[in-house]
C-alpha angles and dihedrals in degrees: 000000000000117000122237118239092205112129101182105074117200116219088191109043120244090224088059094048092047090082087072098042126114129189113000103349095308122149132199105234129189113193114212092228089062106028095168094062128072116198134184120244131172113244090230092062105044138069092029143099126210110257092349093147097037122118111220140175116296098024112134090225094062111127128212090260091050092048092051089056095043096050098035090117089066095055095109096035137077122237114208116197112180106314094335134090107220113205101159111095094211089056089049089054091053092054097037090106086069096048091134089069095052120106113206120199139177118240089264090059098254114139120246125216108251100204096079092041092053089052089052092049094049092047089068113093118176104214104173091124090065092043094050092044090056094046097045103034122357099053092055098043099088093053094044092049092048093051091046093050090050092052093047097048092046097046108117095181094038092242122111135176117269091234112158091019093140093050092046092049092048092047091047093048093046092053089051089060100031100059121097090259094045125192112342096220091051091048093050092051092045093049091052095047100041102033105030102030109025097019091214090156087072092063106089121206116218111246094244091054099050120116088215128008095249095049093089101154139038094256093056093045094050091046090053092050092048093049091050089052090050092048092050092049091047093053087054092049099255142090137048099318092047091051088050092050093049091049089050090049093051098044109027142046139184136265118195121221117200126205109212101170134066092284114088134189120264125207133201147198086279097051098166117055143140122237138170114256126218089264090057096251122129116241133185117213143185120185105225097188139337088281102038134054121187114216123195120219141160118286102194091153092053090232111192094211134083118221130218127209126184111217137197128257089251091057091049089052090052091052090049090054089055091045090055093044090055098043118111102210111340149016125223117215134182098233134031 
């Protein structure tokens, strides 16, 4: 598998956001901090963070294979740490935080300057998460969405086949975890453990030692590492997110709500979320396009159909209110 060179990693996929684009990939964005103003942003340059999904030296989730790539520049050298020569790359990764106290020598015993070697080590970014995400989910999204829209708009009896249900459920579940807010149950548990019990949010990380600029305390750094581990496992059909997706697939299905009038569905940088409806029931949603919203519900009868309901402008407005309530930083809308 080839490795992507992309540095700007989208938490919300560009192929997903493209349903709201106009012109040449431009989106109408309304930031929550300035709700009265709508601005234009290119879909390539929003909803992402540089190297967010990259695995780099010193991360606790580095594997043996990762470590061998990261420390390849040391292959013909000796690393002395205290009184010990460390030759195992995973061990080097564990002590990378203390790189300043390494002594690096050639085989003849002459000491090597570490500045250039550190630059070589930190140049290595393992980006298989981005590569696998594209191969397994993002590349197919445009085609799946187009076929689904065609089925929905041409359904005379408002019943369509649940073709691509597994892909849709996996895509839906992954967006639930991949957004900047991430999965709400995970967040609640993490907040309780790290902030109320361990108080890791009180341990500040110096700016020059941060994995990413916004990971300014131990709780945020550990959360980021854990999520990357979960994403990686998911893309290899294992782990917490995969278990969540399979449970969703077994017990739930989707209902498609169609906006026929002038009001259209918005989306946001937290596109999948759960909210409480007017009837008191919880509902998970993902806006698919300005005209279609996908709602998750129980499927205790294991019905093999999807159902379509056309809704009023007032109902669309109510969904847009919930979309905005659950956004992290901004809302995407069809018109300005």
